[in-house]
XYZ file of C-alpha atoms in Angstrom:
773
model
C 28.800 8.475 -175.776
C 31.533 9.770 -173.587
C 30.911 13.045 -174.563
C 27.028 12.800 -174.129
C 28.367 11.912 -169.979
C 30.773 14.302 -169.794
C 28.186 17.024 -170.708
C 25.627 15.089 -168.518
C 27.928 15.391 -165.821
C 28.600 19.254 -166.292
C 24.770 19.906 -166.301
C 24.236 18.131 -162.925
C 26.873 20.612 -161.462
C 24.326 23.601 -162.561
C 21.634 24.387 -160.175
C 19.188 23.970 -163.196
C 20.440 20.688 -163.946
C 20.165 19.154 -160.209
C 16.971 20.945 -159.432
C 15.240 19.516 -162.410
C 16.485 15.760 -161.911
C 15.510 15.957 -158.376
C 12.181 17.533 -158.940
C 11.297 14.534 -161.267
C 12.920 12.113 -159.104
C 11.474 13.381 -155.887
C 8.022 14.454 -157.028
C 7.677 11.602 -159.113
C 8.088 9.542 -156.608
C 5.817 11.494 -153.996
C 3.128 10.321 -156.768
C 3.080 6.975 -155.502
C 1.113 7.949 -152.408
C -1.605 8.622 -154.494
C -4.207 6.093 -155.318
C -3.612 4.184 -158.647
C -0.233 5.884 -158.811
C 1.122 3.506 -156.917
C 1.743 0.847 -159.883
C 3.642 1.398 -162.600
C 1.066 2.362 -165.551
C -1.151 5.007 -166.995
C -1.585 7.726 -164.163
C 2.149 7.345 -162.836
C 3.298 7.703 -166.184
C 1.358 10.663 -167.005
C 2.031 12.336 -163.693
C 5.756 11.903 -164.628
C 5.617 13.133 -168.234
C 4.153 16.458 -166.509
C 7.130 16.795 -164.601
C 9.474 16.037 -167.223
C 8.070 18.404 -169.744
C 9.315 21.132 -167.800
C 12.150 19.506 -166.220
C 13.526 18.129 -169.756
C 13.185 21.685 -171.156
C 15.405 22.758 -168.259
C 17.965 20.316 -168.922
C 18.000 20.982 -172.318
C 18.411 24.606 -172.369
C 21.229 23.911 -169.651
C 23.098 21.196 -171.483
C 23.220 23.272 -174.678
C 24.447 26.422 -172.977
C 27.557 24.027 -171.198
C 28.193 22.920 -174.395
C 28.621 26.333 -175.842
C 31.260 27.132 -173.310
C 34.710 26.487 -174.157
C 36.895 23.738 -171.759
C 37.952 24.814 -168.454
C 40.700 22.883 -166.476
C 38.475 22.097 -163.582
C 35.608 21.009 -165.603
C 37.082 19.168 -168.316
C 34.966 18.547 -171.546
C 35.604 17.050 -175.296
C 34.959 19.953 -177.840
C 32.123 19.065 -180.423
C 33.268 18.329 -183.752
C 30.446 20.523 -185.044
C 27.075 21.765 -184.819
C 25.113 18.752 -185.521
C 27.321 17.036 -182.775
C 26.872 19.560 -180.215
C 23.168 19.834 -180.782
C 22.794 15.907 -180.487
C 25.333 15.569 -177.560
C 23.007 18.230 -175.792
C 19.584 16.692 -176.493
C 21.355 13.093 -175.697
C 22.965 14.312 -172.512
C 19.349 16.200 -171.179
C 17.416 12.995 -172.327
C 20.067 10.450 -170.258
C 19.374 12.722 -167.183
C 15.689 12.866 -167.687
C 15.416 9.289 -168.462
C 17.147 8.465 -165.283
C 15.296 10.772 -163.224
C 11.888 9.089 -164.250
C 13.694 5.389 -163.643
C 13.330 6.565 -160.010
C 9.508 6.675 -159.461
C 9.455 3.577 -161.875
C 11.536 1.454 -159.887
C 9.791 2.713 -156.728
C 6.383 2.152 -158.181
C 7.703 -1.514 -158.948
C 9.156 -2.070 -155.736
C 5.973 -0.425 -153.510
C 4.181 -2.808 -155.733
C 5.741 -6.075 -154.998
C 6.364 -5.201 -151.477
C 3.048 -3.679 -150.641
C 0.294 -5.482 -152.623
C -0.415 -8.621 -154.530
C -0.657 -6.789 -157.764
C 1.787 -7.165 -160.920
C 3.986 -4.516 -161.085
C 4.205 -5.180 -164.933
C 0.679 -5.636 -165.802
C 0.356 -1.874 -167.167
C 4.004 -1.110 -167.285
C 4.594 -1.041 -170.848
C 2.658 2.147 -170.982
C 5.699 3.792 -169.064
C 8.480 3.923 -171.433
C 6.214 4.680 -174.484
C 4.777 7.933 -172.451
C 7.381 8.770 -170.532
C 10.755 8.247 -172.756
C 9.206 10.373 -176.129
C 8.768 13.169 -173.836
C 11.946 13.088 -172.385
C 13.491 13.277 -175.600
C 10.988 15.829 -177.035
C 11.379 18.424 -174.339
C 15.030 18.009 -174.134
C 15.072 19.037 -177.582
C 12.821 21.783 -177.058
C 14.838 23.211 -174.600
C 17.790 22.949 -176.790
C 16.117 24.718 -179.434
C 14.687 27.578 -177.242
C 18.053 28.404 -175.511
C 19.824 28.180 -178.879
C 17.246 30.374 -180.399
C 17.363 33.058 -177.526
C 20.454 32.358 -175.303
C 18.757 34.399 -172.349
C 16.511 32.757 -169.928
C 13.764 34.830 -170.445
C 13.780 34.327 -174.467
C 14.234 30.765 -173.269
C 11.236 30.408 -171.269
C 9.015 32.103 -173.550
C 9.788 30.064 -176.560
C 9.432 26.992 -174.123
C 6.162 28.383 -173.253
C 4.934 29.029 -176.418
C 5.717 25.310 -177.786
C 4.005 23.762 -174.940
C 0.927 25.887 -175.364
C 0.847 24.992 -179.184
C 0.909 21.437 -178.043
C -1.803 21.912 -175.930
C -4.078 23.642 -178.718
C -3.191 21.294 -181.187
C -4.322 18.392 -178.820
C -7.623 20.415 -177.224
C -9.006 21.537 -180.796
C -9.974 18.129 -182.110
C -11.688 17.267 -178.953
C -13.720 20.516 -178.899
C -14.733 20.244 -182.682
C -14.763 16.443 -183.127
C -16.357 13.353 -181.470
C -13.154 12.019 -179.653
C -13.016 12.005 -176.064
C -9.365 10.653 -176.044
C -6.535 12.959 -176.031
C -2.893 12.727 -177.606
C -0.387 15.424 -176.476
C 3.456 15.610 -177.651
C 4.491 16.310 -174.166
C 2.155 15.029 -171.741
C 1.412 11.632 -173.625
C -2.037 10.144 -173.908
C -5.452 10.129 -171.803
C -7.468 7.556 -173.089
C -10.830 8.955 -171.993
C -13.631 8.004 -169.660
C -12.342 7.167 -166.171
C -15.075 4.639 -166.039
C -13.404 2.263 -168.772
C -11.350 0.859 -166.410
C -9.612 -2.220 -168.513
C -6.683 -0.537 -170.461
C -4.717 -1.875 -173.362
C -1.736 -0.362 -175.570
C -3.400 0.841 -178.571
C -1.625 1.053 -182.023
C -3.062 4.368 -182.337
C -0.552 5.284 -179.318
C 2.515 3.799 -180.984
C 1.784 5.630 -183.952
C 1.439 8.818 -182.167
C 4.738 8.501 -180.112
C 6.590 7.899 -183.260
C 5.326 11.240 -184.220
C 6.485 12.904 -181.040
C 10.029 11.311 -181.546
C 9.892 12.611 -185.318
C 8.986 15.876 -183.870
C 12.134 15.649 -181.523
C 14.268 15.373 -184.318
C 12.556 18.411 -185.991
C 13.051 20.409 -183.293
C 16.705 19.412 -182.977
C 17.369 20.080 -186.636
C 16.136 23.275 -186.171
C 18.361 23.878 -183.478
C 21.073 22.506 -185.582
C 20.786 25.188 -188.196
C 20.605 28.084 -185.352
C 23.808 26.713 -184.384
C 25.638 26.788 -187.296
C 29.002 29.030 -187.446
C 28.898 32.023 -189.876
C 30.537 32.414 -193.090
C 31.057 29.432 -195.957
C 30.865 26.572 -193.462
C 27.571 27.550 -192.699
C 26.439 27.177 -196.183
C 27.929 23.617 -196.596
C 26.359 22.703 -193.164
C 23.183 24.275 -194.263
C 23.048 21.745 -197.441
C 23.650 18.722 -195.134
C 20.932 19.646 -192.458
C 18.134 20.997 -194.459
C 17.162 17.559 -196.680
C 17.177 15.784 -193.254
C 14.885 18.510 -191.883
C 12.941 17.931 -195.007
C 12.285 14.530 -194.846
C 11.660 14.131 -191.139
C 9.039 17.092 -191.891
C 7.736 15.075 -194.677
C 7.256 12.032 -192.454
C 5.263 14.410 -189.935
C 3.047 15.649 -192.855
C 2.111 12.140 -193.888
C 1.710 10.924 -190.236
C -0.778 13.864 -189.563
C -2.494 13.317 -193.103
C -3.322 9.784 -191.981
C -3.986 10.701 -188.262
C -7.469 9.319 -188.386
C -6.744 6.165 -190.284
C -3.763 5.445 -187.880
C -6.505 6.030 -184.661
C -4.901 9.097 -182.952
C -7.436 11.658 -184.163
C -11.287 11.315 -184.788
C -13.767 12.880 -187.357
C -17.443 13.029 -187.675
C -16.956 12.321 -191.239
C -15.128 9.059 -190.522
C -17.520 7.950 -188.241
C -20.541 8.651 -190.617
C -18.558 6.597 -193.484
C -17.852 3.409 -191.064
C -21.379 3.074 -189.519
C -22.797 3.807 -193.086
C -26.538 4.191 -192.071
C -28.270 7.701 -192.116
C -31.784 8.618 -191.078
C -33.324 12.297 -190.365
C -36.393 12.312 -187.892
C -38.123 15.576 -186.994
C -35.553 16.475 -183.984
C -32.218 14.184 -184.891
C -30.220 12.912 -187.343
C -29.568 9.430 -186.720
C -26.183 7.385 -187.754
C -26.227 3.605 -187.434
C -24.779 0.178 -188.932
C -25.844 0.204 -192.505
C -27.010 -3.470 -191.944
C -29.579 -2.486 -189.591
C -33.175 -3.690 -190.976
C -35.778 -1.056 -191.827
C -37.585 -2.238 -188.653
C -34.550 -1.605 -186.465
C -33.970 1.886 -187.847
C -37.731 2.738 -187.514
C -37.590 1.332 -183.718
C -34.326 3.422 -183.048
C -36.615 6.553 -184.675
C -39.544 6.238 -182.561
C -37.069 5.832 -179.422
C -35.273 8.706 -179.865
C -38.227 11.266 -180.944
C -40.088 9.509 -177.750
C -36.743 10.322 -175.613
C -36.532 13.796 -176.813
C -40.428 14.974 -176.094
C -39.855 13.154 -172.572
C -36.822 14.950 -171.983
C -37.973 18.481 -173.169
C -40.787 18.332 -171.163
C -38.617 17.306 -168.134
C -36.188 20.358 -168.634
C -38.891 22.649 -169.823
C -36.889 23.478 -173.352
C -34.602 22.209 -175.901
C -32.140 23.603 -178.039
C -33.101 24.335 -181.670
C -30.626 22.328 -183.628
C -31.137 18.661 -184.351
C -29.546 15.990 -181.936
C -27.036 13.776 -183.843
C -27.563 9.828 -182.501
C -24.389 7.560 -183.343
C -25.174 4.034 -182.494
C -22.239 1.721 -182.901
C -21.992 -1.985 -183.728
C -19.904 -2.851 -180.623
C -17.965 -1.238 -177.724
C -14.921 -1.969 -179.417
C -15.630 -0.062 -182.692
C -16.690 2.881 -180.517
C -13.397 2.876 -178.844
C -11.517 2.801 -181.924
C -13.499 5.627 -183.696
C -13.774 7.852 -180.461
C -12.127 6.754 -177.405
C -14.815 5.006 -174.934
C -15.824 1.441 -175.033
C -18.280 0.509 -172.508
C -18.791 4.331 -171.276
C -21.497 6.162 -173.613
C -21.201 9.809 -173.777
C -22.541 13.226 -175.230
C -20.731 16.340 -176.596
C -22.991 19.246 -177.393
C -25.741 17.748 -179.391
C -23.994 14.727 -180.447
C -25.002 11.356 -178.513
C -22.678 8.401 -178.976
C -24.193 5.066 -177.914
C -23.412 1.061 -178.029
C -26.285 -0.959 -179.885
C -28.636 -2.494 -177.755
C -32.047 -3.882 -177.861
C -34.862 -1.515 -177.827
C -35.700 0.466 -176.042
C -32.014 1.419 -175.684
C -31.344 1.873 -172.016
C -28.843 4.866 -171.605
C -30.632 6.724 -174.416
C -32.872 8.851 -172.060
C -29.806 9.668 -169.855
C -27.775 10.836 -172.971
C -30.700 12.924 -174.469
C -30.659 14.856 -171.200
C -27.157 15.958 -171.791
C -27.751 16.762 -175.272
C -30.882 18.733 -174.474
C -29.602 20.142 -171.404
C -26.590 22.009 -173.335
C -29.139 24.697 -173.883
C -29.102 25.991 -170.416
C -25.327 24.848 -169.850
C -22.067 26.904 -170.704
C -18.966 26.596 -172.351
C -17.853 24.582 -175.484
C -19.956 21.509 -174.396
C -23.159 23.273 -173.240
C -22.352 21.716 -169.327
C -22.845 23.000 -165.854
C -19.271 24.696 -165.342
C -17.855 26.933 -162.423
C -15.370 29.602 -163.517
C -16.013 29.011 -167.015
C -14.394 25.872 -167.728
C -14.463 23.608 -164.560
C -17.432 20.945 -164.854
C -19.491 20.585 -161.932
C -20.263 16.766 -162.422
C -22.479 16.423 -159.927
C -25.237 18.728 -161.457
C -24.221 17.281 -165.143
C -24.807 13.540 -164.096
C -27.510 14.237 -161.584
C -29.911 16.028 -164.259
C -28.887 13.128 -166.341
C -30.357 10.553 -164.084
C -33.357 12.496 -162.736
C -35.959 12.207 -165.574
C -35.759 8.231 -164.674
C -38.343 7.941 -162.279
C -37.668 4.154 -161.485
C -35.318 1.600 -162.274
C -36.283 -2.092 -161.834
C -37.902 -2.793 -158.699
C -37.566 0.906 -156.659
C -38.135 4.240 -157.846
C -34.878 6.703 -157.845
C -35.381 8.057 -154.390
C -35.905 4.734 -152.809
C -32.693 3.383 -154.616
C -30.789 6.112 -152.786
C -32.378 5.804 -149.417
C -31.578 2.016 -149.722
C -28.141 2.947 -150.392
C -28.121 5.372 -147.396
C -29.297 3.010 -144.976
C -26.598 0.446 -145.883
C -23.964 3.265 -145.398
C -22.790 3.303 -148.929
C -24.429 7.060 -150.123
C -21.421 9.523 -150.643
C -21.935 12.804 -149.106
C -23.925 14.518 -151.678
C -22.183 17.912 -150.795
C -18.960 16.194 -151.684
C -20.271 15.294 -155.317
C -20.849 18.911 -156.311
C -17.025 19.682 -156.113
C -14.903 19.507 -158.748
C -13.020 16.227 -157.648
C -15.615 14.502 -155.523
C -17.705 13.061 -158.334
C -15.036 11.116 -159.596
C -13.664 9.891 -156.359
C -16.863 8.039 -155.569
C -18.029 4.841 -156.984
C -19.937 5.700 -160.362
C -23.044 3.731 -159.607
C -23.605 5.499 -156.095
C -22.477 8.796 -157.361
C -25.223 8.892 -160.434
C -27.923 7.732 -158.118
C -27.610 10.011 -155.186
C -26.857 13.145 -157.623
C -29.709 12.007 -159.795
C -32.184 11.663 -156.919
C -31.095 15.028 -155.280
C -31.376 16.806 -158.555
C -34.956 15.397 -159.202
C -35.895 15.994 -155.622
C -34.908 20.115 -156.415
C -37.158 19.953 -159.573
C -39.958 18.346 -157.879
C -39.858 20.590 -154.920
C -38.582 23.977 -156.575
C -39.646 23.916 -159.893
C -38.292 23.922 -163.368
C -36.898 27.348 -163.616
C -34.936 27.400 -160.803
C -33.273 23.907 -161.969
C -32.433 25.749 -165.709
C -30.952 28.357 -163.369
C -29.035 25.796 -161.652
C -27.917 24.447 -165.211
C -26.306 27.436 -166.109
C -23.854 27.631 -163.282
C -24.609 25.749 -160.267
C -24.930 28.485 -157.829
C -27.263 26.739 -154.972
C -27.611 29.530 -152.850
C -28.284 32.189 -155.647
C -30.766 29.964 -157.525
C -32.683 28.398 -154.127
C -31.663 31.223 -151.741
C -30.126 28.387 -149.147
C -26.788 26.759 -149.255
C -25.939 23.538 -150.501
C -25.743 21.803 -147.223
C -29.012 23.244 -146.315
C -30.584 21.549 -149.148
C -28.806 18.272 -148.757
C -30.087 18.075 -145.201
C -33.349 18.896 -146.278
C -33.483 16.232 -148.992
C -31.427 13.500 -146.753
C -34.785 13.723 -144.127
C -37.017 13.204 -147.258
C -34.775 9.804 -147.838
C -34.861 8.881 -144.410
C -38.793 9.226 -144.180
C -39.558 6.568 -146.651
C -40.680 3.828 -146.090
C -38.695 0.601 -147.307
C -38.846 -3.101 -146.693
C -35.959 -5.472 -146.128
C -36.130 -6.800 -149.468
C -35.541 -3.118 -151.168
C -32.213 -2.634 -148.678
C -30.872 -5.675 -149.743
C -31.583 -5.087 -153.262
C -29.597 -1.432 -152.552
C -26.686 -3.220 -151.434
C -26.146 -5.944 -153.977
C -26.330 -3.091 -156.529
C -24.138 -0.286 -154.877
C -21.626 -2.484 -152.923
C -18.563 -1.986 -155.350
C -16.278 0.926 -154.528
C -14.694 3.302 -156.952
C -11.968 2.660 -158.875
C -9.299 4.433 -156.547
C -10.937 2.009 -153.579
C -10.267 -1.266 -155.373
C -7.003 -2.988 -154.775
C -5.174 -3.654 -158.144
C -8.133 -1.674 -160.025
C -6.675 -1.561 -163.688
C -5.095 -4.938 -163.753
C -8.373 -6.962 -162.411
C -10.142 -4.680 -165.354
C -7.961 -5.832 -168.095
C -7.874 -9.350 -166.698
C -11.773 -9.498 -166.201
C -12.346 -8.221 -169.819
C -9.748 -10.728 -171.133
C -11.370 -13.705 -169.470
C -14.879 -12.748 -170.388
C -13.702 -12.415 -174.318
C -11.354 -15.914 -174.233
C -13.653 -18.596 -176.009
C -11.363 -21.159 -174.185
C -12.813 -21.975 -170.615
C -9.061 -22.930 -169.272
C -7.774 -19.903 -170.059
C -10.707 -17.845 -168.904
C -10.398 -19.650 -165.695
C -6.777 -18.655 -164.918
C -7.548 -15.160 -165.688
C -10.362 -15.286 -163.187
C -8.354 -16.945 -160.557
C -5.850 -14.011 -160.777
C -9.045 -11.451 -160.569
C -9.764 -13.656 -157.213
C -6.466 -14.000 -155.747
C -6.298 -9.796 -156.290
C -9.495 -8.651 -155.105
C -10.826 -11.867 -152.931
C -13.646 -9.712 -151.366
C -15.506 -9.450 -154.893
C -17.926 -12.457 -154.933
C -18.488 -12.020 -158.718
C -15.222 -13.578 -159.330
C -15.682 -16.629 -157.501
C -19.256 -16.936 -158.942
C -17.854 -16.766 -162.846
C -14.978 -19.171 -161.757
C -17.992 -21.725 -160.710
C -19.450 -21.292 -163.953
C -16.238 -21.820 -165.690
C -15.530 -25.102 -163.674
C -18.992 -26.296 -164.241
C -18.322 -26.044 -167.829
C -15.418 -27.787 -167.726
C -17.387 -30.503 -165.720
C -14.979 -30.312 -162.591
C -17.916 -30.235 -160.492
C -16.174 -30.807 -157.169
C -13.593 -27.781 -157.627
C -16.460 -25.731 -158.171
C -18.362 -26.972 -155.078
C -14.864 -26.056 -152.974
C -15.414 -22.339 -154.379
C -18.629 -22.044 -153.573
C -18.078 -23.284 -149.687
C -15.492 -20.612 -149.274
C -17.377 -18.034 -151.007
C -20.397 -19.328 -148.811
C -18.119 -18.162 -145.480
C -17.581 -14.628 -146.769
C -20.951 -13.349 -147.602
C -22.868 -14.858 -144.708
C -25.292 -12.225 -143.425
C -25.453 -10.351 -146.860
C -28.729 -11.674 -147.906
C -28.627 -10.699 -151.778
C -25.134 -12.091 -152.078
C -26.104 -15.306 -150.201
C -28.819 -15.865 -152.543
C -26.707 -15.435 -155.512
C -23.926 -17.967 -154.135
C -27.188 -20.357 -153.042
C -28.377 -20.161 -156.558
C -25.064 -21.051 -157.755
C -24.814 -24.105 -155.468
C -28.307 -25.273 -156.383
C -27.597 -24.966 -160.405
C -24.378 -27.095 -159.355
C -26.266 -29.805 -157.506
C -28.509 -29.989 -160.514
C -25.754 -30.543 -163.027
C -23.551 -33.032 -160.802
C -26.583 -35.102 -159.694
C -25.976 -34.167 -156.250
C -29.737 -32.919 -155.464
C -30.640 -34.114 -152.239
C -29.620 -31.293 -150.121
C -31.119 -28.663 -152.677
C -34.722 -28.575 -151.977
C -33.672 -27.361 -148.547
C -30.854 -24.880 -149.875
C -34.454 -23.391 -151.618
C -36.185 -23.180 -148.708
C -33.870 -21.163 -146.833
C -32.956 -18.797 -149.911
C -36.831 -18.400 -150.150
C -36.440 -16.578 -146.573
C -33.877 -14.198 -147.215
C -35.550 -10.999 -149.153
C -32.714 -10.431 -151.143
C -34.472 -8.590 -153.836
C -37.025 -9.225 -156.684
C -34.714 -10.382 -159.324
C -33.114 -13.046 -156.978
C -36.611 -13.934 -155.447
C -37.807 -14.940 -158.867
C -34.922 -17.078 -159.687
C -35.645 -18.990 -156.302
C -39.093 -19.170 -157.124
C -38.974 -20.737 -160.410
C -36.366 -23.317 -158.747
C -38.618 -23.930 -156.305
C -41.582 -24.502 -158.570
C -39.291 -26.688 -160.889
C -38.647 -28.901 -157.954
C -42.197 -29.761 -157.471
C -43.309 -30.162 -161.152
C -42.119 -33.661 -161.882
C -41.252 -34.503 -165.371
C -41.569 -31.305 -166.742
C -39.876 -29.681 -163.689
C -36.413 -31.430 -164.543
C -36.794 -30.365 -168.388
C -37.290 -26.469 -166.522
C -34.346 -27.480 -164.437
C -32.141 -28.428 -167.062
C -33.075 -25.085 -169.086
C -32.110 -23.154 -165.649
C -28.958 -24.984 -165.035
C -27.706 -24.154 -168.842
C -29.785 -21.906 -171.143
C -29.001 -23.095 -174.506
C -30.379 -23.806 -177.611
C -30.998 -27.392 -177.033
C -32.576 -26.952 -173.751
C -35.005 -24.386 -175.422
C -35.850 -27.554 -177.788
C -36.512 -29.811 -174.608
C -38.994 -26.696 -173.341
C -40.917 -27.396 -176.410
C -41.207 -30.973 -175.909
C -42.316 -30.594 -172.662
C -44.946 -28.257 -173.468
C -46.212 -30.819 -176.106
C -46.502 -33.166 -173.322
C -47.652 -30.833 -170.339
C -49.560 -27.930 -172.044
C -50.857 -27.178 -168.543
C -47.588 -26.425 -167.134
C -46.914 -22.503 -166.526
C -43.005 -22.480 -165.728
C -42.623 -24.003 -169.308
C -44.801 -21.359 -171.011
C -43.078 -18.531 -169.040
C -39.890 -19.842 -169.950
C -40.793 -20.253 -173.554
C -42.218 -16.434 -173.607
C -39.132 -15.007 -172.139
C -37.091 -16.680 -174.970
C -39.136 -15.842 -177.556
C -39.106 -12.424 -176.145
C -35.413 -12.023 -176.353
C -35.229 -13.895 -179.984
C -37.168 -11.307 -181.644
C -40.870 -12.862 -181.598
C -43.264 -10.711 -179.285
C -46.499 -11.661 -180.391
C -45.634 -15.301 -179.884
C -44.235 -14.515 -176.431
C -47.198 -12.609 -175.524
C -49.293 -16.014 -175.847
C -47.139 -17.700 -173.898
C -46.963 -15.368 -171.008
C -50.722 -15.083 -170.789
C -51.034 -18.611 -170.712
C -48.673 -18.999 -167.972
C -50.165 -16.058 -165.925
C -53.634 -17.762 -166.329
C -52.393 -21.266 -165.241
C -50.891 -19.661 -161.857
C -47.400 -18.774 -160.789
C -45.495 -17.888 -158.027
C -45.821 -14.079 -156.917
C -42.498 -12.959 -158.039
C -42.590 -15.091 -161.321
C -45.971 -13.584 -162.013
C -44.675 -10.066 -161.762
C -41.776 -10.461 -164.131
C -44.453 -12.281 -166.323
C -46.802 -9.110 -166.278
C -43.524 -7.074 -166.933
C -42.304 -9.182 -170.022
C -46.107 -9.442 -171.229
C -46.549 -5.763 -171.453
C -42.945 -5.464 -173.200
C -44.355 -7.969 -175.797
C -47.770 -6.557 -176.494
C -45.950 -3.151 -177.268
C -43.183 -5.087 -179.599
C -45.970 -6.801 -181.284
C -47.719 -3.330 -181.876
C -50.685 -4.070 -179.860
C -51.516 -1.079 -178.035
C -55.165 -2.159 -177.052
C -53.532 -5.073 -175.204
C -51.152 -2.777 -173.573
C -54.122 -0.916 -172.416
C -55.808 -3.857 -171.059
C -52.577 -4.883 -169.296
C -52.557 -1.570 -167.804
C -56.243 -1.967 -166.605
C -55.937 -5.567 -164.899
C -52.239 -5.061 -163.325
C -52.058 -6.382 -160.273
C -50.237 -4.250 -157.154
C -46.898 -5.198 -157.924
C -45.475 -1.851 -156.506
C -44.308 1.388 -157.907
C -41.640 0.176 -160.134
C -43.696 -1.900 -162.606
C -46.689 0.703 -162.510
C -44.060 3.322 -163.715
C -42.876 0.790 -166.444
C -46.492 0.083 -167.603
C -46.967 3.901 -167.760
C -43.958 4.214 -170.055
C -45.569 1.486 -172.233
C -49.077 3.174 -172.376
C -47.125 6.761 -173.045
C -45.154 4.989 -176.183
C -48.371 3.968 -177.300
C -49.863 7.422 -177.322
C -46.660 8.706 -178.521
C -46.987 6.811 -181.469
C -50.758 7.254 -182.435
C -50.067 11.175 -182.212
C -46.535 11.123 -184.001
C -46.569 8.050 -186.273
C -50.254 7.702 -186.895
C -50.276 4.169 -185.075
C -47.811 1.594 -183.576
C -44.892 -0.164 -185.457
C -46.485 -3.720 -186.006
C -43.334 -5.991 -186.973
C -43.179 -8.541 -189.688
C -44.324 -12.153 -188.390
C -40.574 -13.684 -187.738
C -41.935 -17.347 -188.269
C -42.804 -16.522 -191.998
């Protein structure tokens, strides 16, 4: 250890030594000023690892140069006892200095977090040493090897650059040719994948990969030892000791690489297909899905994929000649393990990776656009890029959102207009810059870009959209600057007529900011994910309370806390939480309605119902949006429905299987009660009995429902008719549909289009087996 410290002091006396240490400590500390970098975790570790890659190589090269010098009186140094000791001391000295420099930004982040935020500095801190320390060791060993191979500075630099480039190729190649969206690099560490998967954990695959990084450091160090050996008979004897060690380390590296897919730090389509187990081929796609899917579920997937393919091809004006590969995973956890993204679904070239979901898959259209738009894009993944490599995410994601004319209550343009009127709209001009899209809140960025691209297509035609997808040159394609086009689009949005309900609904959907703007974003995401997966309500309650403490302005955590307290029967505590929340959401109609509905549920469960009718009356006047208005209307109708109303309210307060049985009993004694028919129809549709669901929903509508509930009953009814294989009923529904607005009309039109497509392509609708047989 004395030799290492002495050598480290000597390195610090050299300009290259103290400059390298200062760069890591100083520039690493400046990173703390950036969003997400102020806490010790992934982002800071990646930034420091990048600095260490360069600085560690410089320190290693300087250390071995010092080790080769004879002792001087003014700079005392212990003479190494042999080549292996000299190389080991050089690597250790460089590693010691690099690690000490890396500790400065880490300790700064800890202090900054403790002093200026409520966040825990330890929430993500385990990632820091796992990412940084192997990088420091490998970079130090690389510098020692390079300087030993070529004592000159230019030769050392070229060797270091060559090894770094080789590691980057090693990292990028499986991403370019395989399914993975994560990245592992021996020097830079680990990139987990999409930014939108905010909850991070330390995966076992990372530990295996960092073990391999350490082995590579040993391999490079042993290679340097061979180069360091003296000439003559001593060289042969020393080589005989070094070569077996080098061979053993090399064998360990090879074994890890051969098992990289099993260990999780590399992915392959063959493994994904093997794990899923199911395969089917359609006219335009290859489908890979869980082998346990039933024949009916596979057929639904088949029809969904073919329908979306034709729909998107018409929207884009063309499609690639090759078949799309659609992978459907059992769970987000399985997808994360196999390809590197959990909640985020994605497309690479013609390969689409989805989480399983009920028919129709809600994101299939979006991802199918990515796949088919690859015909018009550039680069290895067929996306819109500038300079050949920089994706223009505003165009890439905007065109994927554009075909979705409506979502729920509103059209795409109405959502964008509502967001603009709530002052939540990101500047569309910034969304088409390389970094601008990622810095915006995802919901806002996707919707704004989608509305803009939809407007471009509808206004200027499909041919120009295809040209835009190639290179994002707005002036070259449209003859106008992006600023001029954006101004024209904004005028269109401002001219749209929106009622208060629509504007309030937009606030509810778009209120959450980006990951860069929310305090303690990584920690909160991890806590929330753990709470939702924890079966013990007491443990989940503590996690959610921590989330509330870190992000007190986020009402969803308080509402989840209330739900957990209700499960535990702690009604007075739940009431206190709601009282505090109500004071914070006053003047925000959508959040007021959510809070008020939670208070109504609590009043029923706690037996303190006296004030609830007045509360419902107030909620009815808020106009928070159709979904919330429907829930209020159901509660109000149940409150006046005497005996069956109590059963309905019990179901609304806690919709479990036991209360579903209660609805069935209420129906037997009160067959004329429309709410009971409506709720049973809704539940039967969720359970996979569409024909029975349609019967109840029709009866509910005929008996009379409040308007917001009637609208939802119609939506569910046409869905049930299609899923039951009754396209005649779908046509009747379309002819009888009251004027409930463009959102429901568009949804009805899509079901009609599916019926027509089924007749044209599959000779008729899919009629499912009777679930009650």
